[in-house]
Coordinates of C-alpha atoms in Angstrom, one line a residue:
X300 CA -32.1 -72.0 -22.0
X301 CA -33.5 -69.7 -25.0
X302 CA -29.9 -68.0 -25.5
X303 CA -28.6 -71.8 -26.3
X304 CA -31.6 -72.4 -28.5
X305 CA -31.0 -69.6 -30.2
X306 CA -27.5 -70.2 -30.6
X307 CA -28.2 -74.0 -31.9
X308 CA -30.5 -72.5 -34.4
X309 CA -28.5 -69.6 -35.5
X310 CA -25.0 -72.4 -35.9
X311 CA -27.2 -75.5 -37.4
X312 CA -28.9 -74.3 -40.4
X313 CA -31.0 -78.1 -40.3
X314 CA -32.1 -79.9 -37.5
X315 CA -30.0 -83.1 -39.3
X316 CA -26.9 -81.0 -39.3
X317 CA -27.0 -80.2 -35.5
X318 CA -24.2 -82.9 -33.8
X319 CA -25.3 -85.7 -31.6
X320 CA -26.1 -84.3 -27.8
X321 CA -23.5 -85.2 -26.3
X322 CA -21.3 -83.4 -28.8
X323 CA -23.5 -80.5 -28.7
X324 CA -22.7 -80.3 -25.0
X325 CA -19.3 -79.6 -25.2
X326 CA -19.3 -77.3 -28.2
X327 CA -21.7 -75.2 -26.2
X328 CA -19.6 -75.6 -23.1
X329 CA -16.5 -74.3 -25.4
X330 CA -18.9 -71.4 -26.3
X331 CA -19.4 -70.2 -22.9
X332 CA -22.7 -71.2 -21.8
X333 CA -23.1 -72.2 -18.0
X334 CA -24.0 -76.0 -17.4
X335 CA -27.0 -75.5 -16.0
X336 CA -28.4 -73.4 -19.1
X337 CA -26.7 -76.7 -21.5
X338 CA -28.4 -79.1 -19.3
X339 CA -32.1 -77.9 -19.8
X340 CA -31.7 -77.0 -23.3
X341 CA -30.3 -80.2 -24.2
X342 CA -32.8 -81.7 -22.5
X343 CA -35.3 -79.5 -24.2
X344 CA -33.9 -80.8 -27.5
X345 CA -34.0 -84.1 -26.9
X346 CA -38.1 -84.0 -26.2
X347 CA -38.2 -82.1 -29.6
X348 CA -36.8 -85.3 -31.5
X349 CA -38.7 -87.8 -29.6
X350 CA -41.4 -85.7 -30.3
X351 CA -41.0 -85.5 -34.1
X352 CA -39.7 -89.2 -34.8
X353 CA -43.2 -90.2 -34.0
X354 CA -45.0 -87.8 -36.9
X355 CA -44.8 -88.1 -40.5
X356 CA -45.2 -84.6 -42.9
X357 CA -45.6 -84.1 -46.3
X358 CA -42.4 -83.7 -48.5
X359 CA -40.6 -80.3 -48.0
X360 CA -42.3 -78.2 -50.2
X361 CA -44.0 -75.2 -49.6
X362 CA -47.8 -76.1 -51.2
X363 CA -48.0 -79.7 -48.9
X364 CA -47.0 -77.6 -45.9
X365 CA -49.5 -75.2 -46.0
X366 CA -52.2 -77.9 -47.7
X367 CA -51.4 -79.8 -44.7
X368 CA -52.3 -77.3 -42.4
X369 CA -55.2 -76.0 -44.1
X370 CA -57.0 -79.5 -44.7
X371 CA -56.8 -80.0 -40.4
X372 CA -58.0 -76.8 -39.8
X373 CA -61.1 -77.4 -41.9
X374 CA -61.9 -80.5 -40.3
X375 CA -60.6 -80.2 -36.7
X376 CA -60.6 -77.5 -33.8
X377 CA -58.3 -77.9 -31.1
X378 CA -59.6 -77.4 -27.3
X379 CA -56.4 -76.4 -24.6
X380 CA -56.9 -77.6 -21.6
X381 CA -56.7 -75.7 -18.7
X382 CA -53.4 -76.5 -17.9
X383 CA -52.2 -75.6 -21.2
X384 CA -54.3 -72.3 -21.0
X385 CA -52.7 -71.4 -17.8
X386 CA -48.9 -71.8 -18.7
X387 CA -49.4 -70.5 -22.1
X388 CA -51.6 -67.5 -21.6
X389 CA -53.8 -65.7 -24.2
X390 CA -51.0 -64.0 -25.9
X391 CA -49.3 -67.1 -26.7
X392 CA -52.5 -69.3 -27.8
X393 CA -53.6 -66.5 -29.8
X394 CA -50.2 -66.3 -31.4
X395 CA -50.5 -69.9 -32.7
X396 CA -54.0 -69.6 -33.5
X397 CA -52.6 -66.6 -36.0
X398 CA -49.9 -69.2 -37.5
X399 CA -52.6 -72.0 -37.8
X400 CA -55.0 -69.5 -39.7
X401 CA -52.5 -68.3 -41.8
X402 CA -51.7 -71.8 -42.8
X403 CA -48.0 -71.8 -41.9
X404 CA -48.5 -74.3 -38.9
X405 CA -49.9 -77.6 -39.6
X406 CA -52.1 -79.3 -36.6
X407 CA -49.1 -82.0 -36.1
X408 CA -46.4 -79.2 -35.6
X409 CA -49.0 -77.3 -33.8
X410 CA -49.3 -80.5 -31.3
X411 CA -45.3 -80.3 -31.2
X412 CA -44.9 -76.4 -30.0
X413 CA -48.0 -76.6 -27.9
X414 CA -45.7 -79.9 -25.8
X415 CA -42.5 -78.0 -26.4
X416 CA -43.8 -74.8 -24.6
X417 CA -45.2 -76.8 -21.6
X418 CA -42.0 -78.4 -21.2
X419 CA -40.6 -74.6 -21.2
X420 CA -39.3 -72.8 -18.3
X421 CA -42.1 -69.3 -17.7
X422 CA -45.5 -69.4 -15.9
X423 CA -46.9 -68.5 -17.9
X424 CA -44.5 -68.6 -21.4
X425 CA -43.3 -65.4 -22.7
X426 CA -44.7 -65.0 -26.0
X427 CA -40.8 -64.1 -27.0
X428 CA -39.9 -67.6 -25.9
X429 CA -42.8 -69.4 -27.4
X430 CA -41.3 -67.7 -30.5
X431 CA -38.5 -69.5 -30.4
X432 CA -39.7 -72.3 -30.0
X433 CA -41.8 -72.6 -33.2
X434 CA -38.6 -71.8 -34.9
X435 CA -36.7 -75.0 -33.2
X436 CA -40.0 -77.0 -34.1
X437 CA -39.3 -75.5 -38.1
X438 CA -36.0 -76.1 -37.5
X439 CA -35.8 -79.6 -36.5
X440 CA -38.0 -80.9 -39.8
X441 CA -35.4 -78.3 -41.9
X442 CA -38.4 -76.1 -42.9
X443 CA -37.5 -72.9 -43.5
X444 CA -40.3 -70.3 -43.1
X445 CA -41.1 -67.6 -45.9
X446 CA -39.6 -64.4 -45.3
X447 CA -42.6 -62.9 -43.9
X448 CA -43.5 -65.6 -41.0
X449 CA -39.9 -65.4 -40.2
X450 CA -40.2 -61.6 -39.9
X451 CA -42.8 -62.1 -37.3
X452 CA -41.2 -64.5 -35.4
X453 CA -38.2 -62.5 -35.3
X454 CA -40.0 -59.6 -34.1
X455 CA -39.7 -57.9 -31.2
X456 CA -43.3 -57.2 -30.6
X457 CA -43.0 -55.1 -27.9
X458 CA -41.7 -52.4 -29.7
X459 CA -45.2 -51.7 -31.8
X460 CA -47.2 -49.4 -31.6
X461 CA -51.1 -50.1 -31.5
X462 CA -53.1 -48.7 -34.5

């Protein structure tokens, strides 16, 4: 399913320019993918837009999205249940907690990856995947991340070497 994310994200600069589902289905189809992998990711996609017709964000600009995320964090603190604890694992939750901080993940997009990656296949989710999904999330409001959050996401992190 990640390898026709990926491949959605890499061919559809904007979530608006992506075709309709259907259509997607059978350009995918042309590309190669098995139906199977399609079949999830589509229906992976299609949570991601109900998901975001039902929150509004400031205008695209870099200063509301980060005030946006910074005036939740100062007010709010968000508790994971268990559930989401278990399938997402330390590595992940501490991974958003770091995008939250840094201000480059407002609390409604926050509440969009944290659904996205419990509807994700992995038990719990690799932090790899949970990459990618924050990057469909950016990708389906057409934010496009600063060169440095982008670098991380990007990332493999498994090739670092502790300090």
């Amino acid at each position: 399913m990640f390898e026709v994310l990926v491949y959605v994200y890499e061919n559809y600069w904007r979530g608006d320019a992506c075709p309709e589902l259907h259509q997607l289905e059978r350009k995918l189809s042309a590309h190669g993918f098995e139906p199977d992998e399609i079949h999830e990711a589509l229906v992976w996609l299609d949570g991601l837009n109900v998901a975001a017709e039902n929150i509004t964000l400031p205008p695209d600009t870099e200063e509301a999205w980060e005030a946006d995320g910074a005036e939740a964090d100062a007010t709010s603190m968000r508790v994971y249940s268990v559930a989401e604890q278990d399938r997402l694992g330390a590595e992940c939750l501490g991974f958003i907690t770091f995008l939250e901080s840094s201000g480059v993940l407002p609390a409604a997009l926050r509440e969009i990856v944290v659904d996205r990656a419990m509807a994700a296949p992995g038990d719990p989710v690799p932090l790899d995947a949970l990459k990618i999904i924050v990057l469909m999330v950016y990708w389906r409001f057409g934010h496009e991340p600063d060169a440095l959050v982008l670098d991380e996401l990007c990332d493999d992190s498994s090739e670092r070497l502790p300090h």
